[in-house]
Short mmCIF file of C-alpha atoms in Angstrom, two decimals:
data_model
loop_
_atom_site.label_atom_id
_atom_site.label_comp_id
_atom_site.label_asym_id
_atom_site.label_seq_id
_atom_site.Cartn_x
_atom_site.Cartn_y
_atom_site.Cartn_z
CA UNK A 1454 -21.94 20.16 -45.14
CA UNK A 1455 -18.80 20.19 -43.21
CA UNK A 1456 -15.90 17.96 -44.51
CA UNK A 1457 -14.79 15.21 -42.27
CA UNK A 1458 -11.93 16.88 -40.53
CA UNK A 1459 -13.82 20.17 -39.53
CA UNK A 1460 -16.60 17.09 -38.04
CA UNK A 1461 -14.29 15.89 -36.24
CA UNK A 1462 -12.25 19.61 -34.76
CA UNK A 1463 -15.99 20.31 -33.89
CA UNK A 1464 -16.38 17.54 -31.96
CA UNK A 1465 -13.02 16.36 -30.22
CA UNK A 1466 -13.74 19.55 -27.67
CA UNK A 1467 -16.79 17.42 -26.86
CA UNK A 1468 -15.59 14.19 -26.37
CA UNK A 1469 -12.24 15.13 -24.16
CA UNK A 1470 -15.06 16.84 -22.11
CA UNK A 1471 -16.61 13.40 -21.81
CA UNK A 1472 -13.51 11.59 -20.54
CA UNK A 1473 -12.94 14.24 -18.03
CA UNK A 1474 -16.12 14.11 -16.73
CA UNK A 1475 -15.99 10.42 -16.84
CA UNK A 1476 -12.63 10.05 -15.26
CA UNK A 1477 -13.36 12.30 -12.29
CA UNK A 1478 -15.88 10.33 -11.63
CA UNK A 1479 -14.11 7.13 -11.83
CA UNK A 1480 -11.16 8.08 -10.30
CA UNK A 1481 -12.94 8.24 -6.88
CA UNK A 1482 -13.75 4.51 -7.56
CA UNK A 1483 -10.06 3.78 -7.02
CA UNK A 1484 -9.50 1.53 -4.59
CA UNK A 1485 -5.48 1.38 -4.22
CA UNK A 1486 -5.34 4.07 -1.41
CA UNK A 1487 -7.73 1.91 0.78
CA UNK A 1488 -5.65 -1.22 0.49
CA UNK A 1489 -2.00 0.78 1.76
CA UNK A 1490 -0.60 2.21 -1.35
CA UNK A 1491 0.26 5.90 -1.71
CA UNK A 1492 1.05 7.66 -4.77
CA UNK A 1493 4.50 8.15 -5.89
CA UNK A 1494 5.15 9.76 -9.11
CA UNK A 1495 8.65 7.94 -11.29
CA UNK A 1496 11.05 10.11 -12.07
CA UNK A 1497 13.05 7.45 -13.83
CA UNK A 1498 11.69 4.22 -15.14
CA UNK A 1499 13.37 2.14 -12.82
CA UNK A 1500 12.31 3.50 -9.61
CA UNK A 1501 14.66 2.16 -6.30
CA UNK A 1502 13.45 2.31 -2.72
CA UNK A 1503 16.74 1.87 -0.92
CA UNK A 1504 15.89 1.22 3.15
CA UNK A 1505 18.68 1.54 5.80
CA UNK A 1506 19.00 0.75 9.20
CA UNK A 1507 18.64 2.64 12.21
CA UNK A 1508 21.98 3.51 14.96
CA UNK A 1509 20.78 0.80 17.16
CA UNK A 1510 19.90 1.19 21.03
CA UNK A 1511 21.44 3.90 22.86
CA UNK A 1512 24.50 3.02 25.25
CA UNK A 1513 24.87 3.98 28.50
CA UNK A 1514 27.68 6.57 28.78
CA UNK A 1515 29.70 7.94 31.94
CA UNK A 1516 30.73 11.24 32.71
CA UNK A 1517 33.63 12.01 30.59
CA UNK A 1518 33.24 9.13 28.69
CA UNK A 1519 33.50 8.74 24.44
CA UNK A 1520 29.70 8.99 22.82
CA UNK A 1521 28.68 5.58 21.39
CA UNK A 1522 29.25 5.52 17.73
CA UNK A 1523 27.62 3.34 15.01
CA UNK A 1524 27.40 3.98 11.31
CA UNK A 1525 23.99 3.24 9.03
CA UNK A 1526 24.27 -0.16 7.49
CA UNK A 1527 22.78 -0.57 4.15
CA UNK A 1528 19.35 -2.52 4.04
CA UNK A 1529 17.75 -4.11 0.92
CA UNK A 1530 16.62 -2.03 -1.67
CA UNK A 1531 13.84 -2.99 -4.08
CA UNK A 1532 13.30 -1.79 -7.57
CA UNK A 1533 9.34 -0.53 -8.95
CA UNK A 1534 9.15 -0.52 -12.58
CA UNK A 1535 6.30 1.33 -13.74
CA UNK A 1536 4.19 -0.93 -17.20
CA UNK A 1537 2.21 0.74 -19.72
CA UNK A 1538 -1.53 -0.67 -20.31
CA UNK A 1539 -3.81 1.16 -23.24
CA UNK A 1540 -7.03 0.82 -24.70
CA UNK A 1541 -8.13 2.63 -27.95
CA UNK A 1542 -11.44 3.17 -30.07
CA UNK A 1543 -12.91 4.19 -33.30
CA UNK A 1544 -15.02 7.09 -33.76
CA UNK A 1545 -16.29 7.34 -36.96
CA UNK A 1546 -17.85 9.88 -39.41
CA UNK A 1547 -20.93 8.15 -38.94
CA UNK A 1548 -21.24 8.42 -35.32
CA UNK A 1549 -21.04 12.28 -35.62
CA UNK A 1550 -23.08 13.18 -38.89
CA UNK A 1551 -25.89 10.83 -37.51
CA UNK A 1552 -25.31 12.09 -33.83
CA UNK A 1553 -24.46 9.07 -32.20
CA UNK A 1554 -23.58 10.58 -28.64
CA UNK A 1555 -24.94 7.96 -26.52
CA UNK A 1556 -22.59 5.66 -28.11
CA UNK A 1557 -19.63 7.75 -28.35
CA UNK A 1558 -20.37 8.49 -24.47
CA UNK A 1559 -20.17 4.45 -23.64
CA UNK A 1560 -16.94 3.97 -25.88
CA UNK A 1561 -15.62 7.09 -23.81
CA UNK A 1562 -16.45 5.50 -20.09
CA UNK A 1563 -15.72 1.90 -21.50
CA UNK A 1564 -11.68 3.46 -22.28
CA UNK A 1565 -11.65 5.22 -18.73
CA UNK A 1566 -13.29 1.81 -16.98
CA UNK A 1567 -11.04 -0.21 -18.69
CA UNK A 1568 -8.21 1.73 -17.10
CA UNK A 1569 -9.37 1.76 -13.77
CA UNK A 1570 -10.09 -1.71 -13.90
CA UNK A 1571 -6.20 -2.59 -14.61
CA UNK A 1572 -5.45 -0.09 -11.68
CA UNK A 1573 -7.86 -2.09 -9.36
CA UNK A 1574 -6.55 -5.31 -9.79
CA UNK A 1575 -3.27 -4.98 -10.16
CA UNK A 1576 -3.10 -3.13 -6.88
CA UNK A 1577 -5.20 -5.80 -5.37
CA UNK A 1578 -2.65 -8.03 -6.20
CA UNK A 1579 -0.11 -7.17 -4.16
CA UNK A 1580 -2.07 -8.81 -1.27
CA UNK A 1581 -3.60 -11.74 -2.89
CA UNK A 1582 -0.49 -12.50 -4.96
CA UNK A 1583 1.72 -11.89 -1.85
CA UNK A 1584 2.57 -15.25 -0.47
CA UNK A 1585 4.37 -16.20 -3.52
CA UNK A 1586 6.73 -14.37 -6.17
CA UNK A 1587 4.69 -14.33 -9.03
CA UNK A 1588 3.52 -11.04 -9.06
CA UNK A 1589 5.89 -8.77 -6.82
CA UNK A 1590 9.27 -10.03 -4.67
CA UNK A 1591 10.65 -7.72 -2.03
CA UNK A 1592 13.93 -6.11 -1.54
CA UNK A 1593 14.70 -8.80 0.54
CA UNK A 1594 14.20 -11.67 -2.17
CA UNK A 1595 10.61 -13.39 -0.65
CA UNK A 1596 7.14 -12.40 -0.84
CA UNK A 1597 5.44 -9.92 1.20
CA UNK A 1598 3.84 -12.29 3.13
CA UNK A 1599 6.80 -14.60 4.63
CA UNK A 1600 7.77 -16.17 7.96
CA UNK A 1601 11.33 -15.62 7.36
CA UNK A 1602 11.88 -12.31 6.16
CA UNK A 1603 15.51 -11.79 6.57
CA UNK A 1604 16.89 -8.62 8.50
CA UNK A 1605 20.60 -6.72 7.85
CA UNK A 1606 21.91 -7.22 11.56
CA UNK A 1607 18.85 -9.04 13.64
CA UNK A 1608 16.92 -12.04 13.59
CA UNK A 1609 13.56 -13.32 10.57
CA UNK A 1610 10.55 -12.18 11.27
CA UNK A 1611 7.53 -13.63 10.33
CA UNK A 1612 4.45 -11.52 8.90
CA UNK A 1613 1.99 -14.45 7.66
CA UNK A 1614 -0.47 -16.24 9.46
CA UNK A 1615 -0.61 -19.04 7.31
CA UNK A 1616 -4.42 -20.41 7.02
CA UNK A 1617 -5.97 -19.14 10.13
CA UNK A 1618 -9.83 -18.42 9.56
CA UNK A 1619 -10.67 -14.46 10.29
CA UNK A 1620 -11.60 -14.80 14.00
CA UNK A 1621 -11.60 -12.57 16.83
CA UNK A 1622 -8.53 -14.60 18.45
CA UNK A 1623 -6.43 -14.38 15.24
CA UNK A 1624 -7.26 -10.72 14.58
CA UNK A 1625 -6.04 -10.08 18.06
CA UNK A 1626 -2.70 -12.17 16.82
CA UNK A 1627 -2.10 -10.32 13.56
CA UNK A 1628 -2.57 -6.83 15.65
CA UNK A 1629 0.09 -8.01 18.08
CA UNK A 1630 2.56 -9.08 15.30
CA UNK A 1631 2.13 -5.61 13.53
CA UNK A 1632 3.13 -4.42 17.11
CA UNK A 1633 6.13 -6.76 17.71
CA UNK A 1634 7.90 -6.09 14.36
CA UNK A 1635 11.68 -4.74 14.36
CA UNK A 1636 14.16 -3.02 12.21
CA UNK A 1637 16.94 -4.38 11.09
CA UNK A 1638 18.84 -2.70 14.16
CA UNK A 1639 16.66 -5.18 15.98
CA UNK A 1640 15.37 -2.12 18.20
CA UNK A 1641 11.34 -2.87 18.02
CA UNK A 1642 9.23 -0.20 15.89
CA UNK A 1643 6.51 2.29 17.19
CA UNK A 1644 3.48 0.76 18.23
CA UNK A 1645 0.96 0.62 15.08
CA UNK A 1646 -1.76 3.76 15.10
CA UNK A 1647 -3.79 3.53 12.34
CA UNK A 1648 -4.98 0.16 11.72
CA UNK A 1649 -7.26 -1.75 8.79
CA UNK A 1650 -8.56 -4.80 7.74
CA UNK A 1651 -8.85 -5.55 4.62
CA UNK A 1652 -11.29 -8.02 3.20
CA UNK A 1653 -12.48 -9.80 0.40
CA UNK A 1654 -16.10 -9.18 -0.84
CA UNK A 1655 -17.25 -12.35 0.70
CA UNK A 1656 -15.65 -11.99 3.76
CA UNK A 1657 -17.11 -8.41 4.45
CA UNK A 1658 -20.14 -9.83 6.64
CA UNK A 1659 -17.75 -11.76 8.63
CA UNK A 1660 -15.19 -9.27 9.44
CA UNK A 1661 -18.51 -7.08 10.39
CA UNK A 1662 -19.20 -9.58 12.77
CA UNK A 1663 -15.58 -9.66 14.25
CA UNK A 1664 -15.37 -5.98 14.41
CA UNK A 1665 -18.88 -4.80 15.15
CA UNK A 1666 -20.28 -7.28 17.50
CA UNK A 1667 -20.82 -6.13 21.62
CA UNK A 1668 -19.06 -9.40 22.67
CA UNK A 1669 -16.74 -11.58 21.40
CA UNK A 1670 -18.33 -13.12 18.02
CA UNK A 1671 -16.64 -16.63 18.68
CA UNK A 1672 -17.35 -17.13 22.55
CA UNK A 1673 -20.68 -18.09 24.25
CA UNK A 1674 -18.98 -16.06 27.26
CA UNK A 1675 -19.47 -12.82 25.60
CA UNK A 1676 -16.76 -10.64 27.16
CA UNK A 1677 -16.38 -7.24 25.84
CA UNK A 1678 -15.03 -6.80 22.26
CA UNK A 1679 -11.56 -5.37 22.38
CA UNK A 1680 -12.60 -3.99 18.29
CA UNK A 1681 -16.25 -2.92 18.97
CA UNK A 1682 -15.28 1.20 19.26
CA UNK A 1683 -12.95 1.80 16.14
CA UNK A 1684 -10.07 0.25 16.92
CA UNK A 1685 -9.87 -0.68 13.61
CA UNK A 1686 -11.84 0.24 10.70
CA UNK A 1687 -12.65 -1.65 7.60
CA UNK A 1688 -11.93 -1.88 3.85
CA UNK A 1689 -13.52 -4.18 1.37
CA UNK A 1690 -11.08 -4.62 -1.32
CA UNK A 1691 -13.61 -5.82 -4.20
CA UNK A 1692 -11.14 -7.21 -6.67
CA UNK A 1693 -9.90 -9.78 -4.83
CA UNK A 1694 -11.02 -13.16 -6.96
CA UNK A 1695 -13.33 -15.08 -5.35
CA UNK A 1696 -10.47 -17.68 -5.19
CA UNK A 1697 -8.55 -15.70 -3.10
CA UNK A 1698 -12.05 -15.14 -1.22
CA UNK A 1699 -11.25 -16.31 2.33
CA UNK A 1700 -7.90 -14.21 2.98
CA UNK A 1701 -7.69 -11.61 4.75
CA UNK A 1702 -5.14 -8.47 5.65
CA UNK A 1703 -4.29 -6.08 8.83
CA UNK A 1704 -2.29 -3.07 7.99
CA UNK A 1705 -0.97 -0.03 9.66
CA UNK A 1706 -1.50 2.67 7.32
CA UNK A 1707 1.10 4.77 9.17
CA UNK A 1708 3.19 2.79 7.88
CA UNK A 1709 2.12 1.77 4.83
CA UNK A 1710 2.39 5.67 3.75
CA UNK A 1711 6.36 4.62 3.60
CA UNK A 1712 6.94 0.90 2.86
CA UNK A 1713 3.89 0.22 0.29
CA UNK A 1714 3.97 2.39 -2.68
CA UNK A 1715 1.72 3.24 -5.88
CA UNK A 1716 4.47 4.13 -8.39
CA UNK A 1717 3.32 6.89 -11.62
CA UNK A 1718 4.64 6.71 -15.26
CA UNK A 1719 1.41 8.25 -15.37
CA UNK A 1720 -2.23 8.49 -14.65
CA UNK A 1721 -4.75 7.49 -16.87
CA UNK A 1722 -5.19 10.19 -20.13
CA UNK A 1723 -6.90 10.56 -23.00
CA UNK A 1724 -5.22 11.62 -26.46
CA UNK A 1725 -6.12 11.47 -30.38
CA UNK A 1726 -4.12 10.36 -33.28
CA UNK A 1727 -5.49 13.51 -35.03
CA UNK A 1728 -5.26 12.19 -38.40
CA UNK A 1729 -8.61 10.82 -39.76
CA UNK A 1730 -8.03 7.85 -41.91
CA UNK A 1731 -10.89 6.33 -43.62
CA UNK A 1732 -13.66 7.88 -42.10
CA UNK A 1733 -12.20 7.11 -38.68
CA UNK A 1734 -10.51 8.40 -35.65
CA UNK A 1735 -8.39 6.52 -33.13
CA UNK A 1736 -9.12 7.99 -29.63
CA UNK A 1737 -6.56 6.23 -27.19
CA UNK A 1738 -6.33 5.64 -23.15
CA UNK A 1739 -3.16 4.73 -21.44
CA UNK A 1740 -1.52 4.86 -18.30
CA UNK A 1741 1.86 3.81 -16.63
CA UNK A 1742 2.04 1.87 -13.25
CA UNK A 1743 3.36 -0.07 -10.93
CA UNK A 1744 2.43 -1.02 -7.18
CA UNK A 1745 5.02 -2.32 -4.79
CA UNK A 1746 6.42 -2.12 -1.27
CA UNK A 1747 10.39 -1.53 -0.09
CA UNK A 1748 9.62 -3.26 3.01
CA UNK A 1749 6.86 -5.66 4.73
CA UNK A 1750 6.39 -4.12 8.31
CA UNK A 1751 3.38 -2.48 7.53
CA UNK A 1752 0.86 -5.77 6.82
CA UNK A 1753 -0.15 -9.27 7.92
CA UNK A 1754 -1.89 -11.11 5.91
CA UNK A 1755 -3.55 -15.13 6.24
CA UNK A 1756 -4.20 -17.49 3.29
CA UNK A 1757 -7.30 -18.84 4.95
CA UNK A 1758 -9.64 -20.94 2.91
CA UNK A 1759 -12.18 -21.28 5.25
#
């Protein structure tokens, strides 16, 4: 009979072939990506998104006369600190001698879902958190969600709708403010391209209706439905609390690919302590993260409880 530490160098190839298989599989159950965030891997622990302003409109110029000249003003910069979050199990002598795969297989998924889960939420609170500071505060000191986010060398702008119900009338509002948002030159920004709304679980039949329906959902006149054609598609962002069941988000994912950011200590892995101690090995899961955003043009989001 082999002694307890050849078990166990027989079997670790076998379990890190379970997390693999089990992350993969998980990892396409992320949902960060679909709510704005794009990867962005820390090379220092304290990550800083600087932003800076643009040269302002061009001047007219006559023949012979000097080019306009303007320098780059510095714009608020925001700092993403990636956390650490771990989970860690037992495998004991037992559960190899006796064969105990199916179990080592669930404590092996539980670690990876476990991880995921933390990845999920967090992420998913960036939007339901965003009207306050609790969770993240921009670069320029209020939430993401604010109708007076400040600007270098132009006026507030606003990107919450306070309460407003998801409607066809207020969808067409939020898709008009993405539009209408400037720099901090004050010179307006390209019209939005790519655009989503994202959605509580509860709220998914609703926004079908909104999106989907031939004529406008919340008129007896039935005109035409500006949405109805894939104007905008749809994301369901499932860890959203049922609390927070009622609000809902338009992004431009355009932009979001450079304001809103998914920031990597690293990814979810799987190591050993590869010392057995009492008849037991400590497998452990971690990963390092951090979502965040260095600037708010890319979303508008309502609070809506109804």
């Amino acid at each position: 009979m082999a002694n307890i530490q050849t078990l166990f160098d027989l079997a670790d190839p076998r379990i890190r072939k379970i997390w693999d298989e089990k992350n993969d599989q998980l990892s396409t159950r992320l949902e960060y990506s679909d709510i704005g965030l794009t990867d962005m891997n820390a090379e220092i622990l304290d990550s800083q998104f600087e932003n800076f302003t643009g040269l302002g409109i061009a001047n007219q110029t006559g023949e012979l006369e000097p080019y306009g000249r303007e320098d780059l003003a510095q714009g608020y910069k925001v700092t993403i600190t990636p956390k650490k979050f771990t989970k860690a199990i037992n495998i004991s002598e037992e559960m190899l001698r006796f064969n105990l795969w199916p179990k080592i297989n669930n404590l092996v998924s539980a670690v990876g879902n476990s991880l995921n889960a933390r990845i999920n939420t967090d992420a998913a609170k960036i939007l339901y958190l965003g009207f306050g500071t609790t969770f993240f505060t921009g670069g320029d000191s209020v939430a993401l969600f604010s109708a007076s986010h400040p600007s270098v060398e132009a006026a507030n702008q606003s990107n919450t709708l306070g309460t407003v119900p998801l409607s066809y009338d207020n969808l067409k509002t939020a898709v008009q403010t993405l539009d209408r948002f400037y720099d901090d030159k004050g010179i307006q920004l390209l019209p939005t391209q790519k655009l989503r709304l994202v959605v509580a679980r509860e709220n998914k039949e609703r926004a079908i209706e909104v999106l989907k329906s031939v004529g406008n959902p919340d008129s007896a006149n039935r005109i035409n439905n500006v949405f109805n054609g894939g104007y905008i598609d749809l994301r369901v962002a499932n860890w959203i609390p049922t609390g927070y069941s009622k609000y809902w988000f338009v992004m431009d994912m355009e932009r979001a690919s450079q304001m809103a950011h998914m920031v990597w200590g690293w990814r979810p892995k799987f190591d050993s302590d590869n010392i057995v101690n009492n008849g037991s090995k400590i497998y452990t899961g971690s990963t390092m993260f951090a979502p965040g955003f260095q600037s708010f043009q890319w979303c508008v989001g309502s609070a809506a409880t109804t």
